[in-house]
PDB file of C-alpha atoms and ligand atoms in Angstrom:
ATOM      1  CA  UNK A 273     -14.783  -2.257 -14.744  1.00  0.00           C
ATOM      2  CA  UNK A 274     -15.569  -4.726 -17.580  1.00  0.00           C
ATOM      3  CA  UNK A 275     -18.657  -6.983 -17.384  1.00  0.00           C
ATOM      4  CA  UNK A 276     -17.476  -9.975 -15.374  1.00  0.00           C
ATOM      5  CA  UNK A 277     -18.204 -13.575 -16.335  1.00  0.00           C
ATOM      6  CA  UNK A 278     -19.977 -14.983 -13.243  1.00  0.00           C
ATOM      7  CA  UNK A 279     -18.937 -18.538 -14.146  1.00  0.00           C
ATOM      8  CA  UNK A 280     -15.251 -17.758 -14.016  1.00  0.00           C
ATOM      9  CA  UNK A 281     -15.642 -16.055 -10.646  1.00  0.00           C
ATOM     10  CA  UNK A 282     -17.431 -19.166  -9.317  1.00  0.00           C
ATOM     11  CA  UNK A 283     -14.758 -21.424 -10.814  1.00  0.00           C
ATOM     12  CA  UNK A 284     -12.029 -19.416  -9.080  1.00  0.00           C
ATOM     13  CA  UNK A 285     -13.906 -19.627  -5.769  1.00  0.00           C
ATOM     14  CA  UNK A 286     -14.233 -23.426  -6.167  1.00  0.00           C
ATOM     15  CA  UNK A 287     -10.554 -23.872  -7.065  1.00  0.00           C
ATOM     16  CA  UNK A 288      -9.544 -21.692  -4.160  1.00  0.00           C
ATOM     17  CA  UNK A 289     -11.447 -23.946  -1.748  1.00  0.00           C
ATOM     18  CA  UNK A 290     -10.191 -27.167  -3.317  1.00  0.00           C
ATOM     19  CA  UNK A 291      -6.540 -26.071  -3.353  1.00  0.00           C
ATOM     20  CA  UNK A 292      -6.627 -24.308   0.032  1.00  0.00           C
ATOM     21  CA  UNK A 293      -5.437 -21.175  -1.741  1.00  0.00           C
ATOM     22  CA  UNK A 294      -5.311 -17.478  -0.959  1.00  0.00           C
ATOM     23  CA  UNK A 295      -5.447 -14.747  -3.614  1.00  0.00           C
ATOM     24  CA  UNK A 296      -3.157 -11.805  -2.842  1.00  0.00           C
ATOM     25  CA  UNK A 297      -3.548  -8.770  -5.117  1.00  0.00           C
ATOM     26  CA  UNK A 298      -1.473  -5.624  -5.473  1.00  0.00           C
ATOM     27  CA  UNK A 299      -3.328  -2.293  -5.811  1.00  0.00           C
ATOM     28  CA  UNK A 300      -2.328  -2.107  -9.510  1.00  0.00           C
ATOM     29  CA  UNK A 301      -4.238  -5.254 -10.507  1.00  0.00           C
ATOM     30  CA  UNK A 302      -7.297  -4.993 -12.758  1.00  0.00           C
ATOM     31  CA  UNK A 303     -10.542  -4.300 -10.843  1.00  0.00           C
ATOM     32  CA  UNK A 304     -11.946  -7.807 -11.462  1.00  0.00           C
ATOM     33  CA  UNK A 305      -9.007  -9.372  -9.609  1.00  0.00           C
ATOM     34  CA  UNK A 306      -9.093  -6.858  -6.747  1.00  0.00           C
ATOM     35  CA  UNK A 307     -12.812  -7.590  -6.406  1.00  0.00           C
ATOM     36  CA  UNK A 308     -12.253 -11.301  -5.645  1.00  0.00           C
ATOM     37  CA  UNK A 309      -8.916 -11.065  -3.788  1.00  0.00           C
ATOM     38  CA  UNK A 310      -8.562 -12.174  -0.167  1.00  0.00           C
ATOM     39  CA  UNK A 311      -6.196  -9.281   0.461  1.00  0.00           C
ATOM     40  CA  UNK A 312      -5.223  -6.151  -1.479  1.00  0.00           C
ATOM     41  CA  UNK A 313      -2.137  -4.242  -0.469  1.00  0.00           C
ATOM     42  CA  UNK A 314       1.194  -2.618  -1.201  1.00  0.00           C
ATOM     43  CA  UNK A 315       4.347  -4.687  -1.561  1.00  0.00           C
ATOM     44  CA  UNK A 316       5.124  -4.659   2.184  1.00  0.00           C
ATOM     45  CA  UNK A 317       1.618  -5.602   3.309  1.00  0.00           C
ATOM     46  CA  UNK A 318       1.437  -8.430   0.765  1.00  0.00           C
ATOM     47  CA  UNK A 319       4.835  -9.787   1.821  1.00  0.00           C
ATOM     48  CA  UNK A 320       3.593  -9.936   5.430  1.00  0.00           C
ATOM     49  CA  UNK A 321       0.359 -11.639   4.377  1.00  0.00           C
ATOM     50  CA  UNK A 322       2.290 -14.221   2.364  1.00  0.00           C
ATOM     51  CA  UNK A 323       4.630 -14.943   5.286  1.00  0.00           C
ATOM     52  CA  UNK A 324       1.726 -15.624   7.667  1.00  0.00           C
ATOM     53  CA  UNK A 325      -0.385 -17.777   5.302  1.00  0.00           C
ATOM     54  CA  UNK A 326      -1.041 -21.293   6.601  1.00  0.00           C
ATOM     55  CA  UNK A 327      -2.881 -22.886   3.638  1.00  0.00           C
ATOM     56  CA  UNK A 328      -1.279 -24.608   0.639  1.00  0.00           C
ATOM     57  CA  UNK A 329      -1.253 -22.235  -2.349  1.00  0.00           C
ATOM     58  CA  UNK A 330      -0.541 -18.519  -2.699  1.00  0.00           C
ATOM     59  CA  UNK A 331      -1.918 -17.143  -5.993  1.00  0.00           C
ATOM     60  CA  UNK A 332       0.050 -13.927  -6.246  1.00  0.00           C
ATOM     61  CA  UNK A 333      -1.625 -11.338  -8.447  1.00  0.00           C
ATOM     62  CA  UNK A 334       1.158  -8.840  -8.845  1.00  0.00           C
ATOM     63  CA  UNK A 335       4.535  -9.003 -10.550  1.00  0.00           C
ATOM     64  CA  UNK A 336       7.228 -11.672 -10.412  1.00  0.00           C
ATOM     65  CA  UNK A 337       9.514 -10.089  -7.800  1.00  0.00           C
ATOM     66  CA  UNK A 338       6.547  -9.942  -5.389  1.00  0.00           C
ATOM     67  CA  UNK A 339       5.730 -13.632  -5.931  1.00  0.00           C
ATOM     68  CA  UNK A 340       9.419 -14.501  -5.422  1.00  0.00           C
ATOM     69  CA  UNK A 341       9.365 -12.600  -2.116  1.00  0.00           C
ATOM     70  CA  UNK A 342       6.281 -14.586  -1.054  1.00  0.00           C
ATOM     71  CA  UNK A 343       8.092 -17.863  -1.836  1.00  0.00           C
ATOM     72  CA  UNK A 344      11.199 -16.791   0.072  1.00  0.00           C
ATOM     73  CA  UNK A 345       9.124 -15.852   3.137  1.00  0.00           C
ATOM     74  CA  UNK A 346       6.944 -18.965   3.072  1.00  0.00           C
ATOM     75  CA  UNK A 347       8.915 -21.604   1.132  1.00  0.00           C
ATOM     76  CA  UNK A 348       6.781 -24.650   1.922  1.00  0.00           C
ATOM     77  CA  UNK A 349       3.724 -23.168   0.138  1.00  0.00           C
ATOM     78  CA  UNK A 350       3.170 -23.403  -3.597  1.00  0.00           C
ATOM     79  CA  UNK A 351       3.346 -19.872  -5.047  1.00  0.00           C
ATOM     80  CA  UNK A 352       1.759 -19.305  -8.446  1.00  0.00           C
ATOM     81  CA  UNK A 353       1.704 -16.166 -10.597  1.00  0.00           C
ATOM     82  CA  UNK A 354      -0.886 -15.930 -13.414  1.00  0.00           C
ATOM     83  CA  UNK A 355       1.714 -14.679 -15.938  1.00  0.00           C
ATOM     84  CA  UNK A 356       5.427 -15.287 -15.399  1.00  0.00           C
ATOM     85  CA  UNK A 357       6.199 -12.410 -17.796  1.00  0.00           C
ATOM     86  CA  UNK A 358       4.721  -9.920 -15.324  1.00  0.00           C
ATOM     87  CA  UNK A 359       8.098  -8.269 -14.756  1.00  0.00           C
ATOM     88  CA  UNK A 360       9.239  -4.819 -13.678  1.00  0.00           C
ATOM     89  CA  UNK A 361      11.533  -2.261 -15.345  1.00  0.00           C
ATOM     90  CA  UNK A 362      13.360  -1.768 -12.036  1.00  0.00           C
ATOM     91  CA  UNK A 363      14.251  -5.466 -11.881  1.00  0.00           C
ATOM     92  CA  UNK A 364      15.481  -5.345 -15.489  1.00  0.00           C
ATOM     93  CA  UNK A 365      17.845  -2.425 -14.908  1.00  0.00           C
ATOM     94  CA  UNK A 366      19.703  -4.095 -12.051  1.00  0.00           C
ATOM     95  CA  UNK A 367      21.362  -7.445 -12.933  1.00  0.00           C
ATOM     96  CA  UNK A 368      22.878  -9.493 -10.090  1.00  0.00           C
ATOM     97  CA  UNK A 369      26.323  -9.796 -11.761  1.00  0.00           C
ATOM     98  CA  UNK A 370      26.680  -5.994 -11.723  1.00  0.00           C
ATOM     99  CA  UNK A 371      25.894  -5.940  -8.007  1.00  0.00           C
ATOM    100  CA  UNK A 372      28.466  -8.679  -7.364  1.00  0.00           C
ATOM    101  CA  UNK A 373      31.051  -6.626  -9.305  1.00  0.00           C
ATOM    102  CA  UNK A 374      30.146  -3.494  -7.308  1.00  0.00           C
ATOM    103  CA  UNK A 375      30.542  -5.389  -4.018  1.00  0.00           C
ATOM    104  CA  UNK A 376      34.032  -6.547  -5.026  1.00  0.00           C
ATOM    105  CA  UNK A 377      35.055  -2.953  -5.684  1.00  0.00           C
ATOM    106  CA  UNK A 378      33.283  -1.523  -2.595  1.00  0.00           C
ATOM    107  CA  UNK A 379      33.251  -4.247   0.089  1.00  0.00           C
ATOM    108  CA  UNK A 380      32.512  -1.672   2.826  1.00  0.00           C
ATOM    109  CA  UNK A 381      29.184  -0.512   1.309  1.00  0.00           C
ATOM    110  CA  UNK A 382      25.875  -1.617   2.845  1.00  0.00           C
ATOM    111  CA  UNK A 383      23.641  -2.756  -0.032  1.00  0.00           C
ATOM    112  CA  UNK A 384      20.098  -1.489   0.522  1.00  0.00           C
ATOM    113  CA  UNK A 385      17.827  -2.972  -2.136  1.00  0.00           C
ATOM    114  CA  UNK A 386      14.322  -1.878  -2.941  1.00  0.00           C
ATOM    115  CA  UNK A 387      11.974  -4.864  -2.936  1.00  0.00           C
ATOM    116  CA  UNK A 388      11.567  -4.261  -6.721  1.00  0.00           C
ATOM    117  CA  UNK A 389      14.630  -6.425  -7.464  1.00  0.00           C
ATOM    118  CA  UNK A 390      15.172 -10.021  -8.566  1.00  0.00           C
ATOM    119  CA  UNK A 391      15.625 -12.708  -5.932  1.00  0.00           C
ATOM    120  CA  UNK A 392      19.262 -13.016  -7.104  1.00  0.00           C
ATOM    121  CA  UNK A 393      19.888  -9.334  -6.287  1.00  0.00           C
ATOM    122  CA  UNK A 394      18.176  -9.748  -2.915  1.00  0.00           C
ATOM    123  CA  UNK A 395      20.573 -12.602  -2.173  1.00  0.00           C
ATOM    124  CA  UNK A 396      23.477 -10.131  -2.698  1.00  0.00           C
ATOM    125  CA  UNK A 397      21.881  -7.467  -0.463  1.00  0.00           C
ATOM    126  CA  UNK A 398      22.320  -6.572   3.195  1.00  0.00           C
ATOM    127  CA  UNK A 399      18.799  -5.299   3.756  1.00  0.00           C
ATOM    128  CA  UNK A 400      15.616  -4.812   1.706  1.00  0.00           C
ATOM    129  CA  UNK A 401      13.209  -1.872   1.829  1.00  0.00           C
ATOM    130  CA  UNK A 402       9.882  -0.976   0.263  1.00  0.00           C
ATOM    131  CA  UNK A 403       8.437   2.407  -0.646  1.00  0.00           C
ATOM    132  CA  UNK A 404       6.627   2.367   2.716  1.00  0.00           C
ATOM    133  CA  UNK A 405       9.654   1.861   4.962  1.00  0.00           C
ATOM    134  CA  UNK A 406      12.692   3.012   2.900  1.00  0.00           C
ATOM    135  CA  UNK A 407      13.424   6.074   5.082  1.00  0.00           C
ATOM    136  CA  UNK A 408      13.157   4.013   8.264  1.00  0.00           C
ATOM    137  CA  UNK A 409      15.404   1.270   6.871  1.00  0.00           C
ATOM    138  CA  UNK A 410      18.148   3.716   5.834  1.00  0.00           C
ATOM    139  CA  UNK A 411      17.913   5.446   9.224  1.00  0.00           C
ATOM    140  CA  UNK A 412      18.459   2.046  10.893  1.00  0.00           C
ATOM    141  CA  UNK A 413      21.964   1.795   9.346  1.00  0.00           C
ATOM    142  CA  UNK A 414      24.803   3.332  11.390  1.00  0.00           C
ATOM    143  CA  UNK A 415      25.562   6.858  10.095  1.00  0.00           C
ATOM    144  CA  UNK A 416      29.237   6.178   9.324  1.00  0.00           C
ATOM    145  CA  UNK A 417      28.515   3.233   6.972  1.00  0.00           C
ATOM    146  CA  UNK A 418      28.538   4.024   3.234  1.00  0.00           C
ATOM    147  CA  UNK A 419      25.418   2.797   1.402  1.00  0.00           C
ATOM    148  CA  UNK A 420      24.571   1.698  -2.115  1.00  0.00           C
ATOM    149  CA  UNK A 421      20.828   2.190  -2.600  1.00  0.00           C
ATOM    150  CA  UNK A 422      19.353   0.334  -5.561  1.00  0.00           C
ATOM    151  CA  UNK A 423      17.805   0.308  -8.087  1.00  0.00           C
ATOM    152  CA  UNK A 424      15.287   3.214  -8.139  1.00  0.00           C
ATOM    153  CA  UNK A 425      16.966   6.609  -8.495  1.00  0.00           C
ATOM    154  CA  UNK A 426      13.860   8.631  -7.611  1.00  0.00           C
ATOM    155  CA  UNK A 427      13.149   6.695  -4.430  1.00  0.00           C
ATOM    156  CA  UNK A 428      16.882   6.846  -3.649  1.00  0.00           C
ATOM    157  CA  UNK A 429      17.004  10.631  -4.068  1.00  0.00           C
ATOM    158  CA  UNK A 430      13.863  11.028  -1.967  1.00  0.00           C
ATOM    159  CA  UNK A 431      15.336   8.864   0.824  1.00  0.00           C
ATOM    160  CA  UNK A 432      18.595  10.808   0.655  1.00  0.00           C
ATOM    161  CA  UNK A 433      16.699  14.096   1.086  1.00  0.00           C
ATOM    162  CA  UNK A 434      14.598  12.753   3.952  1.00  0.00           C
ATOM    163  CA  UNK A 435      17.498  11.185   5.854  1.00  0.00           C
ATOM    164  CA  UNK A 436      20.143  13.801   5.033  1.00  0.00           C
ATOM    165  CA  UNK A 437      22.444  10.851   4.332  1.00  0.00           C
ATOM    166  CA  UNK A 438      25.502  12.104   2.410  1.00  0.00           C
ATOM    167  CA  UNK A 439      27.397   8.800   2.084  1.00  0.00           C
ATOM    168  CA  UNK A 440      24.734   7.119  -0.038  1.00  0.00           C
ATOM    169  CA  UNK A 441      25.295   6.180  -3.703  1.00  0.00           C
ATOM    170  CA  UNK A 442      22.209   5.646  -5.828  1.00  0.00           C
ATOM    171  CA  UNK A 443      21.747   3.183  -8.710  1.00  0.00           C
ATOM    172  CA  UNK A 444      20.309   4.908 -11.785  1.00  0.00           C
ATOM    173  CA  UNK A 445      17.262   2.710 -12.445  1.00  0.00           C
ATOM    174  CA  UNK A 446      13.702   3.899 -12.967  1.00  0.00           C
ATOM    175  CA  UNK A 447      10.111   2.727 -13.176  1.00  0.00           C
ATOM    176  CA  UNK A 448       8.683   3.057 -16.683  1.00  0.00           C
ATOM    177  CA  UNK A 449       5.370   4.271 -15.235  1.00  0.00           C
ATOM    178  CA  UNK A 450       6.252   6.718 -12.442  1.00  0.00           C
ATOM    179  CA  UNK A 451       9.466   8.108 -13.938  1.00  0.00           C
ATOM    180  CA  UNK A 452       7.534   9.381 -16.955  1.00  0.00           C
ATOM    181  CA  UNK A 453       5.001  11.412 -14.954  1.00  0.00           C
ATOM    182  CA  UNK A 454       5.799  14.958 -16.063  1.00  0.00           C
ATOM    183  CA  UNK A 455       5.979  17.922 -13.679  1.00  0.00           C
ATOM    184  CA  UNK A 456       4.545  20.096 -16.484  1.00  0.00           C
ATOM    185  CA  UNK A 457       1.386  17.937 -16.735  1.00  0.00           C
ATOM    186  CA  UNK A 458       1.013  17.926 -12.959  1.00  0.00           C
ATOM    187  CA  UNK A 459       1.242  21.741 -12.929  1.00  0.00           C
ATOM    188  CA  UNK A 460      -1.553  21.874 -15.522  1.00  0.00           C
ATOM    189  CA  UNK A 461      -3.701  19.466 -13.463  1.00  0.00           C
ATOM    190  CA  UNK A 462      -3.137  21.623 -10.370  1.00  0.00           C
ATOM    191  CA  UNK A 463      -4.311  24.735 -12.209  1.00  0.00           C
ATOM    192  CA  UNK A 464      -7.414  22.847 -13.426  1.00  0.00           C
ATOM    193  CA  UNK A 465      -8.186  21.567  -9.902  1.00  0.00           C
ATOM    194  CA  UNK A 466      -6.959  24.312  -7.565  1.00  0.00           C
ATOM    195  CA  UNK A 467      -8.549  22.725  -4.471  1.00  0.00           C
ATOM    196  CA  UNK A 468      -6.993  19.307  -5.012  1.00  0.00           C
ATOM    197  CA  UNK A 469      -4.160  17.964  -2.852  1.00  0.00           C
ATOM    198  CA  UNK A 470      -1.399  16.005  -4.597  1.00  0.00           C
ATOM    199  CA  UNK A 471      -0.417  12.513  -3.386  1.00  0.00           C
ATOM    200  CA  UNK A 472       2.569  10.876  -5.125  1.00  0.00           C
ATOM    201  CA  UNK A 473       4.507   7.634  -5.097  1.00  0.00           C
ATOM    202  CA  UNK A 474       8.232   8.132  -4.350  1.00  0.00           C
ATOM    203  CA  UNK A 475       9.168   6.481  -7.679  1.00  0.00           C
ATOM    204  CA  UNK A 476       8.082   9.778  -9.339  1.00  0.00           C
ATOM    205  CA  UNK A 477      10.780  12.291 -10.354  1.00  0.00           C
ATOM    206  CA  UNK A 478      11.845  14.931  -7.833  1.00  0.00           C
ATOM    207  CA  UNK A 479      10.122  17.722  -9.845  1.00  0.00           C
ATOM    208  CA  UNK A 480       6.811  15.889  -9.270  1.00  0.00           C
ATOM    209  CA  UNK A 481       7.524  15.142  -5.594  1.00  0.00           C
ATOM    210  CA  UNK A 482       8.375  18.825  -5.016  1.00  0.00           C
ATOM    211  CA  UNK A 483       4.831  19.747  -6.073  1.00  0.00           C
ATOM    212  CA  UNK A 484       3.232  17.098  -3.821  1.00  0.00           C
ATOM    213  CA  UNK A 485       1.420  17.443  -0.498  1.00  0.00           C
ATOM    214  CA  UNK A 486       2.072  13.799   0.378  1.00  0.00           C
ATOM    215  CA  UNK A 487       4.600  11.138  -0.702  1.00  0.00           C
ATOM    216  CA  UNK A 488       4.093   7.474   0.157  1.00  0.00           C
ATOM    217  CA  UNK A 489       3.537   3.876  -0.891  1.00  0.00           C
ATOM    218  CA  UNK A 490       0.378   2.834  -2.735  1.00  0.00           C
ATOM    219  CA  UNK A 491      -1.424   1.908   0.506  1.00  0.00           C
ATOM    220  CA  UNK A 492      -0.136   5.040   2.242  1.00  0.00           C
ATOM    221  CA  UNK A 493      -1.528   7.179  -0.617  1.00  0.00           C
ATOM    222  CA  UNK A 494      -4.920   5.499  -0.207  1.00  0.00           C
ATOM    223  CA  UNK A 495      -4.857   5.991   3.592  1.00  0.00           C
ATOM    224  CA  UNK A 496      -3.932   9.682   3.106  1.00  0.00           C
ATOM    225  CA  UNK A 497      -6.716  10.371   0.586  1.00  0.00           C
ATOM    226  CA  UNK A 498      -9.330   8.554   2.695  1.00  0.00           C
ATOM    227  CA  UNK A 499      -8.432  10.185   6.026  1.00  0.00           C
ATOM    228  CA  UNK A 500      -7.711  13.734   4.802  1.00  0.00           C
ATOM    229  CA  UNK A 501     -10.796  16.011   5.000  1.00  0.00           C
ATOM    230  CA  UNK A 502     -10.094  17.444   1.490  1.00  0.00           C
ATOM    231  CA  UNK A 503     -12.556  16.380  -1.234  1.00  0.00           C
ATOM    232  CA  UNK A 504     -10.253  16.369  -4.303  1.00  0.00           C
ATOM    233  CA  UNK A 505      -6.903  14.704  -4.944  1.00  0.00           C
ATOM    234  CA  UNK A 506      -4.471  14.459  -7.836  1.00  0.00           C
ATOM    235  CA  UNK A 507      -2.987  10.981  -7.553  1.00  0.00           C
ATOM    236  CA  UNK A 508       0.473  10.415  -9.049  1.00  0.00           C
ATOM    237  CA  UNK A 509       0.666   6.653  -9.196  1.00  0.00           C
ATOM    238  CA  UNK A 510      -0.758   3.751 -11.176  1.00  0.00           C
ATOM    239  CA  UNK A 511      -4.493   4.128 -11.751  1.00  0.00           C
ATOM    240  CA  UNK A 512      -5.311   0.702 -10.195  1.00  0.00           C
ATOM    241  CA  UNK A 513      -5.466   2.441  -6.793  1.00  0.00           C
ATOM    242  CA  UNK A 514      -8.786   3.937  -7.960  1.00  0.00           C
ATOM    243  CA  UNK A 515     -10.455   0.655  -7.058  1.00  0.00           C
ATOM    244  CA  UNK A 516      -9.860   1.094  -3.306  1.00  0.00           C
ATOM    245  CA  UNK A 517     -10.165   4.888  -3.432  1.00  0.00           C
ATOM    246  CA  UNK A 518     -13.676   4.739  -4.941  1.00  0.00           C
ATOM    247  CA  UNK A 519     -14.786   2.150  -2.394  1.00  0.00           C
ATOM    248  CA  UNK A 520     -13.259   3.755   0.681  1.00  0.00           C
ATOM    249  CA  UNK A 521     -13.972   7.407  -0.201  1.00  0.00           C
ATOM    250  CA  UNK A 522     -17.029   7.353  -2.502  1.00  0.00           C
ATOM    251  CA  UNK A 523     -17.837  11.079  -2.192  1.00  0.00           C
ATOM    252  CA  UNK A 524     -14.365  12.308  -3.181  1.00  0.00           C
ATOM    253  CA  UNK A 525     -12.857  13.150  -6.599  1.00  0.00           C
ATOM    254  CA  UNK A 526      -9.582  11.626  -7.797  1.00  0.00           C
ATOM    255  CA  UNK A 527      -7.657  12.857 -10.833  1.00  0.00           C
ATOM    256  CA  UNK A 528      -4.942  10.822 -12.563  1.00  0.00           C
ATOM    257  CA  UNK A 529      -2.328  12.492 -14.754  1.00  0.00           C
ATOM    258  CA  UNK A 530      -1.316  10.440 -17.808  1.00  0.00           C
ATOM    259  CA  UNK A 531       2.407   9.758 -18.222  1.00  0.00           C
ATOM    260  CA  UNK A 532       4.579  10.636 -21.231  1.00  0.00           C
ATOM    261  CA  UNK A 533       5.039   7.050 -22.512  1.00  0.00           C
ATOM    262  CA  UNK A 534       1.561   5.755 -23.189  1.00  0.00           C
ATOM    263  CA  UNK A 535      -0.703   8.660 -22.214  1.00  0.00           C
ATOM    264  CA  UNK A 536      -2.138   6.477 -19.469  1.00  0.00           C
ATOM    265  CA  UNK A 537      -1.069   5.673 -15.925  1.00  0.00           C
ATOM    266  CA  UNK A 538      -1.076   1.882 -16.121  1.00  0.00           C
ATOM    267  CA  UNK A 539       1.738  -0.583 -15.478  1.00  0.00           C
ATOM    268  CA  UNK A 540       1.813  -2.966 -18.473  1.00  0.00           C
ATOM    269  CA  UNK A 541       3.397  -5.701 -16.341  1.00  0.00           C
ATOM    270  CA  UNK A 542       0.743  -5.566 -13.625  1.00  0.00           C
ATOM    271  CA  UNK A 543      -1.980  -5.638 -16.265  1.00  0.00           C
ATOM    272  CA  UNK A 544      -0.803  -9.004 -17.664  1.00  0.00           C
ATOM    273  CA  UNK A 545      -2.864 -10.798 -15.014  1.00  0.00           C
ATOM    274  CA  UNK A 546      -6.573 -11.326 -15.613  1.00  0.00           C
ATOM    275  CA  UNK A 547      -9.358 -13.613 -14.375  1.00  0.00           C
ATOM    276  CA  UNK A 548      -8.654 -16.191 -17.106  1.00  0.00           C
ATOM    277  CA  UNK A 549      -4.974 -16.720 -16.350  1.00  0.00           C
ATOM    278  CA  UNK A 550      -5.689 -16.548 -12.614  1.00  0.00           C
ATOM    279  CA  UNK A 551      -8.253 -19.365 -13.020  1.00  0.00           C
ATOM    280  CA  UNK A 552      -5.774 -21.368 -15.132  1.00  0.00           C
ATOM    281  CA  UNK A 553      -2.924 -21.047 -12.651  1.00  0.00           C
ATOM    282  CA  UNK A 554      -5.164 -22.157  -9.781  1.00  0.00           C
ATOM    283  CA  UNK A 555      -6.259 -25.140 -11.867  1.00  0.00           C
ATOM    284  CA  UNK A 556      -2.810 -26.293 -13.017  1.00  0.00           C
ATOM    285  CA  UNK A 557      -0.690 -24.733 -10.247  1.00  0.00           C
ATOM    286  CA  UNK A 558       1.495 -23.379 -13.057  1.00  0.00           C
ATOM    287  CA  UNK A 559       3.385 -21.141 -13.633  1.00  0.00           C
ATOM    288  CA  UNK A 560       4.869 -21.427 -10.186  1.00  0.00           C
ATOM    289  CA  UNK A 561       7.871 -19.865  -8.485  1.00  0.00           C
ATOM    290  CA  UNK A 562      10.673 -22.422  -8.016  1.00  0.00           C
ATOM    291  CA  UNK A 563      13.781 -21.408  -6.100  1.00  0.00           C
ATOM    292  CA  UNK A 564      16.700 -23.435  -4.769  1.00  0.00           C
ATOM    293  CA  UNK A 565      17.018 -23.853  -0.987  1.00  0.00           C
ATOM    294  CA  UNK A 566      20.276 -21.928  -1.151  1.00  0.00           C
ATOM    295  CA  UNK A 567      18.656 -18.980  -2.959  1.00  0.00           C
ATOM    296  CA  UNK A 568      15.784 -18.925  -0.457  1.00  0.00           C
ATOM    297  CA  UNK A 569      18.202 -18.981   2.467  1.00  0.00           C
ATOM    298  CA  UNK A 570      20.329 -16.123   1.090  1.00  0.00           C
ATOM    299  CA  UNK A 571      17.422 -13.914  -0.023  1.00  0.00           C
ATOM    300  CA  UNK A 572      15.465 -14.477   3.210  1.00  0.00           C
ATOM    301  CA  UNK A 573      18.166 -12.899   5.353  1.00  0.00           C
ATOM    302  CA  UNK A 574      17.906  -9.280   4.085  1.00  0.00           C
ATOM    303  CA  UNK A 575      14.093  -9.509   3.842  1.00  0.00           C
ATOM    304  CA  UNK A 576      13.812 -10.743   7.439  1.00  0.00           C
ATOM    305  CA  UNK A 577      16.190  -7.953   8.503  1.00  0.00           C
ATOM    306  CA  UNK A 578      13.763  -5.454   6.948  1.00  0.00           C
ATOM    307  CA  UNK A 579      10.767  -7.009   8.692  1.00  0.00           C
ATOM    308  CA  UNK A 580      12.582  -6.842  12.019  1.00  0.00           C
ATOM    309  CA  UNK A 581      13.138  -3.042  11.795  1.00  0.00           C
ATOM    310  CA  UNK A 582      10.542  -1.390  14.027  1.00  0.00           C
TER     311      UNK A 582
HETATM  312  P1  LIG B  67       4.280  -0.268  -3.364  1.00  0.00           P
HETATM  313  O1  LIG B  67       5.337  -0.751  -2.444  1.00  0.00           O
HETATM  314  O2  LIG B  67       3.816   1.097  -3.037  1.00  0.00           O
HETATM  315  O3  LIG B  67       3.214  -1.269  -3.480  1.00  0.00           O
HETATM  316  O4  LIG B  67       4.939  -0.089  -4.793  1.00  0.00           O
HETATM  317  C1  LIG B  67       5.314  -1.160  -5.601  1.00  0.00           C
HETATM  318  C2  LIG B  67       5.499  -0.737  -6.983  1.00  0.00           C
HETATM  319  O5  LIG B  67       5.848  -1.526  -7.817  1.00  0.00           O
HETATM  320  C3  LIG B  67       5.251   0.660  -7.314  1.00  0.00           C
HETATM  321  O6  LIG B  67       5.422   0.868  -8.657  1.00  0.00           O
HETATM  322 FE1  LIG B  68       7.711  -2.028 -11.702  1.00  0.00          FE
HETATM  323 FE2  LIG B  68       6.892   0.444 -12.203  1.00  0.00          FE
HETATM  324 FE3  LIG B  68       5.271  -1.594 -12.735  1.00  0.00          FE
HETATM  325 FE4  LIG B  68       5.801  -0.903 -10.177  1.00  0.00          FE
HETATM  326  S1  LIG B  68       4.702   0.315 -11.725  1.00  0.00           S
HETATM  327  S2  LIG B  68       5.789  -2.995 -11.036  1.00  0.00           S
HETATM  328  S3  LIG B  68       7.933  -0.254 -10.364  1.00  0.00           S
HETATM  329  S4  LIG B  68       7.260  -1.161 -13.732  1.00  0.00           S
END
């Protein structure tokens, strides 16, 4: 972690009090943000926290689709995001007009959208899922109904394997971070650390998941590594999860395998947020998420359907 400017931390604490704000941070945020956040979590946990918040301002330290979800679930709050360009490759590969065209051609298909989609795509969807509940959500849909699962092909393939669902089409989108984790590099890491268990995010390719002892969301990976009696883990997700892993399991060793794109395991979108732009957005309440009432109404339906699945 970089040396932190104490003044900026104090300024953020003051602004938070003055604006009646909460800071929600995803596990992939820089350590300095996770350190001062009111809650750290995966996309499902953060959506629930946002929905239940009773103050005035949600400062969402994550990417834009997560902040949009917070606004949809709690529309009377002001939702700010430190950098509006904190996007996601999965959102980019799945434009709403293509989903509308697909629905016209296949009106019988149930559209199951991963939460990593734009609010416009959510508004076209029947139900949303996250990496934590995707298998459960697909299992909640009657077996005879054909499904379009979008946009992550690796998560889609994993869900298809786990549910045995034959009538499920899968959009061919991918995460620029997880999709480029190579099975070959994981095999090398396993030979270097023969006692380590492998925990992977389901956005990784099937060849990586096949070599894994556990597959789950970011929070589920952390829970697995903390509760499992093993001492060493190879972690196939974004390296921001180290922050919680080091705190919650200080005696254990965690190894991260660099991906093929940048030789790191960092999400460039998540890393656009920092203490400076977090302070600025709390000060100015900009950039903020603005959505029409109609968009909120349409996108809320499939998200609420997800939250209702037990
Ligand atoms: P989680 O739902 O596990 O937080 O994943 C979100 C994400 O963007 C993973 O790349
Ligand atoms: Fe999107 Fe991948 Fe970054 Fe997650 S890690 S926000 S899926 S680009």
